[in-house]
mmCIF file of C-alpha atoms in Angstrom:
data_model
loop_
_atom_site.group_PDB
_atom_site.id
_atom_site.type_symbol
_atom_site.label_atom_id
_atom_site.label_comp_id
_atom_site.label_asym_id
_atom_site.label_seq_id
_atom_site.Cartn_x
_atom_site.Cartn_y
_atom_site.Cartn_z
ATOM 1 C CA MET A 40 -2.941 -6.408 -2.030
ATOM 2 C CA ASP A 41 -3.051 -2.613 -2.485
ATOM 3 C CA THR A 42 -6.799 -2.554 -3.086
ATOM 4 C CA GLU A 43 -7.458 -4.892 -0.174
ATOM 5 C CA PHE A 44 -5.348 -2.801 2.235
ATOM 6 C CA ASP A 45 -6.777 0.529 1.075
ATOM 7 C CA THR A 46 -10.381 -0.676 1.203
ATOM 8 C CA ALA A 47 -9.950 -2.179 4.671
ATOM 9 C CA HIS A 48 -8.463 1.042 6.037
ATOM 10 C CA GLY A 49 -10.367 3.662 4.031
ATOM 11 C CA VAL A 50 -7.176 5.124 2.566
ATOM 12 C CA GLU A 51 -5.353 5.503 -0.766
ATOM 13 C CA THR A 52 -1.804 4.144 -0.476
ATOM 14 C CA GLY A 53 -1.430 1.742 -3.387
ATOM 15 C CA GLY A 54 -0.372 1.914 -6.987
ATOM 16 C CA ILE A 55 2.836 2.896 -8.733
ATOM 17 C CA THR A 56 3.590 6.611 -9.056
ATOM 18 C CA GLU A 57 6.341 8.055 -11.263
ATOM 19 C CA LEU A 58 7.915 10.895 -9.290
ATOM 20 C CA LYS A 59 9.807 12.772 -11.986
ATOM 21 C CA ARG A 60 6.665 14.626 -13.097
ATOM 22 C CA LEU A 61 5.608 15.727 -9.620
ATOM 23 C CA GLN A 62 6.420 18.874 -7.635
ATOM 24 C CA VAL A 63 9.485 17.829 -5.677
ATOM 25 C CA ALA A 64 11.689 19.400 -3.032
ATOM 26 C CA GLY A 65 15.039 18.346 -4.443
ATOM 27 C CA ASP A 66 16.438 16.416 -7.404
ATOM 28 C CA ALA A 67 14.043 13.914 -8.990
ATOM 29 C CA GLN A 68 16.702 12.416 -11.274
ATOM 30 C CA ASP A 69 17.704 9.798 -8.703
ATOM 31 C CA SER A 70 14.134 8.887 -7.750
ATOM 32 C CA VAL A 71 12.459 5.535 -8.226
ATOM 33 C CA PRO A 72 8.699 5.080 -8.731
ATOM 34 C CA HIS A 73 6.666 5.091 -5.526
ATOM 35 C CA ILE A 74 5.394 1.652 -4.526
ATOM 36 C CA ALA A 75 3.729 1.190 -1.139
ATOM 37 C CA SER A 76 5.278 -0.962 1.570
ATOM 38 C CA ASP A 77 4.193 -4.569 1.753
ATOM 39 C CA PRO A 78 2.438 -5.061 5.128
ATOM 40 C CA ASP A 79 3.835 -8.582 5.643
ATOM 41 C CA GLU A 80 7.427 -7.433 5.036
ATOM 42 C CA PHE A 81 6.866 -4.432 7.284
ATOM 43 C CA HIS A 82 5.553 -6.551 10.163
ATOM 44 C CA SER A 83 8.357 -9.074 9.733
ATOM 45 C CA ALA A 84 10.975 -6.309 9.943
ATOM 46 C CA MET A 85 9.379 -4.618 12.967
ATOM 47 C CA GLY A 86 9.249 -7.946 14.798
ATOM 48 C CA ALA A 87 12.882 -8.679 13.958
ATOM 49 C CA LEU A 88 14.073 -5.450 15.590
ATOM 50 C CA GLY A 89 13.660 -6.872 19.080
ATOM 51 C CA ILE A 90 13.030 -3.463 20.676
ATOM 52 C CA ASP A 91 10.478 -1.716 22.876
ATOM 53 C CA HIS A 92 8.906 0.299 20.046
ATOM 54 C CA GLY A 93 7.407 2.811 22.486
ATOM 55 C CA ARG A 94 10.894 4.136 23.298
ATOM 56 C CA PHE A 95 11.643 4.939 19.646
ATOM 57 C CA THR A 96 10.739 7.507 17.026
ATOM 58 C CA PHE A 97 9.894 5.993 13.640
ATOM 59 C CA VAL A 98 11.041 7.938 10.564
ATOM 60 C CA ASP A 99 10.044 6.806 7.060
ATOM 61 C CA ILE A 100 12.427 8.269 4.489
ATOM 62 C CA GLY A 101 10.595 8.416 1.164
ATOM 63 C CA ALA A 102 7.207 8.020 2.845
ATOM 64 C CA GLY A 103 5.147 8.258 -0.340
ATOM 65 C CA LYS A 104 1.427 8.045 0.406
ATOM 66 C CA GLY A 105 2.072 7.031 4.010
ATOM 67 C CA ARG A 106 1.328 3.319 4.194
ATOM 68 C CA ALA A 107 4.359 2.618 6.409
ATOM 69 C CA LEU A 108 3.212 5.420 8.731
ATOM 70 C CA LEU A 109 -0.169 3.716 9.067
ATOM 71 C CA LEU A 110 1.504 0.370 9.734
ATOM 72 C CA ALA A 111 3.935 1.897 12.254
ATOM 73 C CA ALA A 112 1.022 3.314 14.247
ATOM 74 C CA ARG A 113 0.160 -0.250 15.338
ATOM 75 C CA TYR A 114 3.481 -0.540 17.174
ATOM 76 C CA GLY A 115 3.086 2.315 19.641
ATOM 77 C CA PHE A 116 6.136 4.324 18.554
ATOM 78 C CA LYS A 117 6.713 7.470 20.601
ATOM 79 C CA ARG A 118 6.514 9.540 17.436
ATOM 80 C CA ILE A 119 6.018 8.758 13.733
ATOM 81 C CA VAL A 120 7.447 10.998 11.003
ATOM 82 C CA GLY A 121 7.301 10.650 7.233
ATOM 83 C CA VAL A 122 9.717 12.494 4.957
ATOM 84 C CA GLU A 123 8.630 12.814 1.321
ATOM 85 C CA PHE A 124 9.909 15.123 -1.401
ATOM 86 C CA ALA A 125 6.889 14.938 -3.764
ATOM 87 C CA ARG A 126 4.232 17.471 -2.742
ATOM 88 C CA GLU A 127 1.397 15.480 -4.316
ATOM 89 C CA LEU A 128 2.294 12.375 -2.314
ATOM 90 C CA VAL A 129 2.567 14.402 0.894
ATOM 91 C CA GLU A 130 -0.978 15.666 0.319
ATOM 92 C CA VAL A 131 -2.257 12.103 -0.176
ATOM 93 C CA ALA A 132 -0.381 10.952 2.947
ATOM 94 C CA GLN A 133 -1.912 13.792 4.970
ATOM 95 C CA ARG A 134 -5.385 12.692 3.879
ATOM 96 C CA ASN A 135 -4.526 9.091 4.786
ATOM 97 C CA ILE A 136 -3.242 10.091 8.242
ATOM 98 C CA HIS A 137 -6.487 11.996 8.805
ATOM 99 C CA ALA A 138 -8.676 9.159 7.462
ATOM 100 C CA ALA A 139 -6.912 6.625 9.698
ATOM 101 C CA ARG A 140 -7.368 8.968 12.673
ATOM 102 C CA LEU A 141 -3.741 8.676 13.682
ATOM 103 C CA SER A 142 -2.614 10.618 16.728
ATOM 104 C CA ALA A 143 -1.069 14.066 16.642
ATOM 105 C CA SER A 144 2.312 12.379 17.140
ATOM 106 C CA THR A 145 2.173 11.284 13.462
ATOM 107 C CA SER A 146 3.264 13.760 10.792
ATOM 108 C CA ILE A 147 4.566 13.968 7.245
ATOM 109 C CA LEU A 148 7.079 16.537 6.029
ATOM 110 C CA HIS A 149 7.520 17.808 2.489
ATOM 111 C CA GLN A 150 11.298 17.763 2.403
ATOM 112 C CA ASP A 151 14.314 16.474 0.492
ATOM 113 C CA ALA A 152 15.670 13.411 2.339
ATOM 114 C CA THR A 153 19.244 14.586 1.744
ATOM 115 C CA ARG A 154 18.541 17.677 3.868
ATOM 116 C CA TYR A 155 16.442 16.120 6.618
ATOM 117 C CA GLU A 156 17.933 16.264 10.123
ATOM 118 C CA LEU A 157 17.213 13.073 12.041
ATOM 119 C CA PRO A 158 15.834 13.493 15.563
ATOM 120 C CA ASP A 159 18.364 13.125 18.389
ATOM 121 C CA GLU A 160 16.499 10.297 20.099
ATOM 122 C CA PRO A 161 16.295 6.500 19.811
ATOM 123 C CA LEU A 162 15.351 5.936 16.202
ATOM 124 C CA VAL A 163 13.995 3.431 13.710
ATOM 125 C CA GLN A 164 14.687 4.750 10.217
ATOM 126 C CA PHE A 165 12.595 2.959 7.597
ATOM 127 C CA MET A 166 13.052 2.954 3.810
ATOM 128 C CA TYR A 167 11.275 1.006 1.084
ATOM 129 C CA ASN A 168 13.686 1.364 -1.866
ATOM 130 C CA PRO A 169 13.084 5.126 -2.036
ATOM 131 C CA PHE A 170 15.854 6.299 -4.383
ATOM 132 C CA GLY A 171 19.025 5.455 -6.265
ATOM 133 C CA GLY A 172 22.673 5.299 -5.279
ATOM 134 C CA LYS A 173 23.608 8.979 -5.316
ATOM 135 C CA THR A 174 20.816 10.001 -2.971
ATOM 136 C CA MET A 175 21.187 6.866 -0.859
ATOM 137 C CA ALA A 176 24.889 7.578 -0.311
ATOM 138 C CA THR A 177 24.070 11.057 0.985
ATOM 139 C CA VAL A 178 21.328 9.748 3.287
ATOM 140 C CA ALA A 179 23.612 6.995 4.614
ATOM 141 C CA ARG A 180 26.449 9.470 5.316
ATOM 142 C CA ARG A 181 24.061 11.912 7.023
ATOM 143 C CA THR A 182 22.553 9.110 9.121
ATOM 144 C CA ARG A 183 26.022 8.029 10.243
ATOM 145 C CA ALA A 184 26.999 11.659 10.994
ATOM 146 C CA SER A 185 23.833 12.054 13.098
ATOM 147 C CA PHE A 186 24.768 8.956 15.081
ATOM 148 C CA ASP A 187 28.379 10.098 15.505
ATOM 149 C CA ARG A 188 27.194 13.479 16.857
ATOM 150 C CA ASN A 189 24.723 11.826 19.221
ATOM 151 C CA PRO A 190 25.247 8.079 19.784
ATOM 152 C CA ARG A 191 21.888 6.429 20.540
ATOM 153 C CA PRO A 192 19.964 3.307 19.642
ATOM 154 C CA LEU A 193 19.528 3.575 15.873
ATOM 155 C CA HIS A 194 18.113 0.897 13.587
ATOM 156 C CA VAL A 195 17.789 1.278 9.825
ATOM 157 C CA VAL A 196 15.201 -0.971 8.190
ATOM 158 C CA TYR A 197 15.867 -1.009 4.455
ATOM 159 C CA VAL A 198 13.370 -2.990 2.359
ATOM 160 C CA VAL A 199 14.503 -4.014 -1.143
ATOM 161 C CA PRO A 200 18.077 -3.019 -0.224
ATOM 162 C CA LYS A 201 19.509 -2.389 -3.687
ATOM 163 C CA GLU A 202 22.092 0.077 -2.325
ATOM 164 C CA LEU A 203 23.094 -1.931 0.749
ATOM 165 C CA ASP A 204 26.824 -1.579 0.038
ATOM 166 C CA THR A 205 26.407 2.185 0.324
ATOM 167 C CA TRP A 206 25.336 1.746 3.957
ATOM 168 C CA VAL A 207 28.193 -0.615 4.746
ATOM 169 C CA GLN A 208 30.645 1.900 3.252
ATOM 170 C CA ALA A 209 29.094 4.631 5.422
ATOM 171 C CA GLY A 210 29.827 2.625 8.587
ATOM 172 C CA PHE A 211 26.834 0.361 9.152
ATOM 173 C CA VAL A 212 26.572 -3.377 9.737
ATOM 174 C CA ALA A 213 23.747 -5.417 8.183
ATOM 175 C CA GLU A 214 22.511 -7.772 10.887
ATOM 176 C CA GLN A 215 19.732 -9.513 8.959
ATOM 177 C CA ARG A 216 18.883 -9.979 5.328
ATOM 178 C CA ASP A 217 15.803 -11.265 3.606
ATOM 179 C CA HIS A 218 13.759 -8.970 1.412
ATOM 180 C CA TYR A 219 15.016 -6.346 3.821
ATOM 181 C CA ALA A 220 18.125 -5.490 5.808
ATOM 182 C CA ILE A 221 18.379 -4.244 9.358
ATOM 183 C CA LEU A 222 21.404 -2.032 9.761
ATOM 184 C CA ARG A 223 23.035 -0.630 12.862
ATOM 185 C CA PRO A 224 26.018 1.702 13.161
ATOM 186 C CA ALA A 225 29.319 -0.154 13.390
ATOM 187 C CA THR A 226 31.129 0.682 16.609
#
């Protein structure tokens, strides 16, 4: 699937990349190998949201080489942002964004997810099993704190949700489960 997707789009998003040997902004000890998002799972999750995508900003936490950013571009999000802590993957994602000729409203940041400040606007936060429990707990708490400071439509799409309990403990409700979970802040 990786080769087929990359060839069709003229990009390099596939493969498995160990992150612990890369230049990272943050602690690599809780990282998991980068594996690109599955397009079918991505499309299933975006369809299940039941939203007007054009009103939302899409943020991919642990964006890797940017495949989810490329997929998100098909949905007309107001803005698309990738957050990735491995410099080498950010550079690949930047090349992929350029090769796919995505609009200027698409960007990737080289930043530690535990320090990233979510935008104060309607938000779809996407994650494809980006890290382990320690980091996930921090991201979940910071996401909830962002919502509490500025209540707004906020949907978390978590594919391969190995740390789902962490989100529930942080004050989120899982509304759907399959190979992914859609979480919303509990009110």
